[in-house]
Each structure stands twice: as structure tokens, then as C-alpha cells.
Amino acid sequence: MPEPVSILHLLGVTALAVAAVIWVAMLVCVMRRDLPVHRLQFAALTRRGRILRVLPYQRHSAPYIEHVELTPAERDAFAVLVRRLSDGRP
């Protein structure tokens, strides 16, 4: 072991090397999932009409939209605020 290098430096380099190896292994696993064989299996699942359990239920309508009527004073105050923020731009 070289003398000027401390144990902490060697442990740090070792930990980074192990993390890099694990990262590359996981990347290879993820890339293998995108093979054409897997795409065909996924297409066959969706063609049969099976519902994928990992997808959440989708709503068919939009959520209720709240609507509040403004008083004339509030409308005027809002118009003044818009004029101030726009600095005279159209």
C-alpha cells in the first residue's frame, strides 16, 4: 500500500468503484427489459384486454371547478393590479 494514501481515501475509492459496478449492472438489467421479446409480451397483454394493475384508475370527468363572482370593487382592484404589473404593456 502506498504510504501517502490514507485508509479513508482507499475506502472511498473502493466504495465508488463498487457503486459504479452496481450502477452498470442495474443499467444492463433495465436495458434488457426493452428487448423486442418483452415488447411483444406487453402488446399481447394489452390486446387480451387485461388491465395492468400498476396503473391507477383514470377519471372520466374533470374535477369540479370552483367559480366565485367578484364584486365591482374587487374587479376594479384587480384591473389596477394588472395595469401595475403589466407596466403599460398591452
Short mmCIF file of C-alpha atoms in Angstrom, two decimals:
data_model
loop_
_atom_site.label_atom_id
_atom_site.label_comp_id
_atom_site.label_asym_id
_atom_site.label_seq_id
_atom_site.Cartn_x
_atom_site.Cartn_y
_atom_site.Cartn_z
CA MET A 1 0.00 0.00 0.00
CA PRO A 2 1.42 3.43 -0.89
CA GLU A 3 2.38 5.48 2.15
CA PRO A 4 0.89 8.92 1.32
CA VAL A 5 -2.61 7.48 0.73
CA SER A 6 -4.77 7.11 3.83
CA ILE A 7 -7.16 4.27 4.57
CA LEU A 8 -10.14 6.63 4.19
CA HIS A 9 -9.07 7.54 0.66
CA LEU A 10 -8.74 3.89 -0.28
CA LEU A 11 -12.13 3.08 1.25
CA GLY A 12 -13.70 5.99 -0.64
CA VAL A 13 -12.28 4.88 -3.96
CA THR A 14 -13.37 1.30 -3.27
CA ALA A 15 -16.89 2.41 -2.37
CA LEU A 16 -17.14 4.47 -5.56
CA ALA A 17 -15.89 1.55 -7.64
CA VAL A 18 -18.45 -0.81 -6.07
CA ALA A 19 -21.22 1.76 -6.62
CA ALA A 20 -20.19 2.13 -10.27
CA VAL A 21 -20.28 -1.64 -10.80
CA ILE A 22 -23.75 -1.88 -9.21
CA TRP A 23 -24.97 1.04 -11.33
CA VAL A 24 -23.73 -0.57 -14.55
CA ALA A 25 -25.34 -3.90 -13.59
CA MET A 26 -28.69 -2.21 -12.93
CA LEU A 27 -28.42 -0.27 -16.20
CA VAL A 28 -27.88 -3.52 -18.10
CA CYS A 29 -30.96 -5.03 -16.41
CA VAL A 30 -33.09 -2.05 -17.34
CA MET A 31 -31.87 -2.04 -20.92
CA ARG A 32 -32.66 -5.74 -21.29
CA ARG A 33 -36.28 -5.08 -20.38
CA ASP A 34 -36.69 -3.11 -23.60
CA LEU A 35 -35.94 -6.08 -25.87
CA PRO A 36 -38.41 -6.80 -28.69
CA VAL A 37 -39.47 -10.04 -26.95
CA HIS A 38 -40.67 -8.06 -23.95
CA ARG A 39 -42.44 -5.54 -26.17
CA LEU A 40 -44.38 -8.37 -27.84
CA GLN A 41 -45.36 -9.81 -24.46
CA PHE A 42 -46.60 -6.39 -23.33
CA ALA A 43 -48.57 -5.93 -26.55
CA ALA A 44 -50.15 -9.38 -26.12
CA LEU A 45 -51.20 -8.50 -22.56
CA THR A 46 -52.88 -5.29 -23.66
CA ARG A 47 -54.57 -6.95 -26.66
CA ARG A 48 -56.26 -9.52 -24.45
CA GLY A 49 -57.97 -6.75 -22.56
CA ARG A 50 -56.25 -7.36 -19.26
CA ILE A 51 -55.96 -4.36 -17.03
CA LEU A 52 -52.47 -3.59 -15.83
CA ARG A 53 -52.71 -3.45 -12.05
CA VAL A 54 -49.89 -0.92 -11.63
CA LEU A 55 -51.77 1.84 -13.45
CA PRO A 56 -54.13 3.97 -11.35
CA TYR A 57 -57.81 4.26 -12.23
CA GLN A 58 -58.42 7.16 -14.61
CA ARG A 59 -61.32 9.54 -14.09
CA HIS A 60 -63.71 10.07 -16.96
CA SER A 61 -64.65 13.61 -15.99
CA ALA A 62 -62.77 16.65 -14.83
CA PRO A 63 -62.84 17.68 -11.18
CA TYR A 64 -65.38 20.26 -10.05
CA ILE A 65 -64.23 23.78 -10.93
CA GLU A 66 -64.93 26.42 -8.31
CA HIS A 67 -66.33 29.72 -9.57
CA VAL A 68 -66.59 32.87 -7.47
CA GLU A 69 -68.32 36.08 -8.57
CA LEU A 70 -66.33 39.25 -7.89
CA THR A 71 -67.86 42.45 -6.63
CA PRO A 72 -67.37 45.60 -8.74
CA ALA A 73 -64.81 46.89 -6.21
CA GLU A 74 -62.84 43.65 -6.46
CA ARG A 75 -62.93 43.81 -10.27
CA ASP A 76 -61.60 47.38 -10.19
CA ALA A 77 -58.84 46.43 -7.74
CA PHE A 78 -57.86 43.52 -9.97
CA ALA A 79 -57.77 45.78 -13.05
CA VAL A 80 -55.48 48.21 -11.20
CA LEU A 81 -53.21 45.34 -10.16
CA VAL A 82 -53.00 44.07 -13.74
CA ARG A 83 -52.13 47.55 -15.01
CA ARG A 84 -49.36 47.90 -12.39
CA LEU A 85 -47.87 44.51 -13.19
CA SER A 86 -48.01 44.98 -16.95
CA ASP A 87 -46.34 48.44 -16.78
CA GLY A 88 -48.47 49.76 -19.62
CA ARG A 89 -47.81 46.81 -21.95
CA PRO A 90 -50.83 45.66 -23.97
#
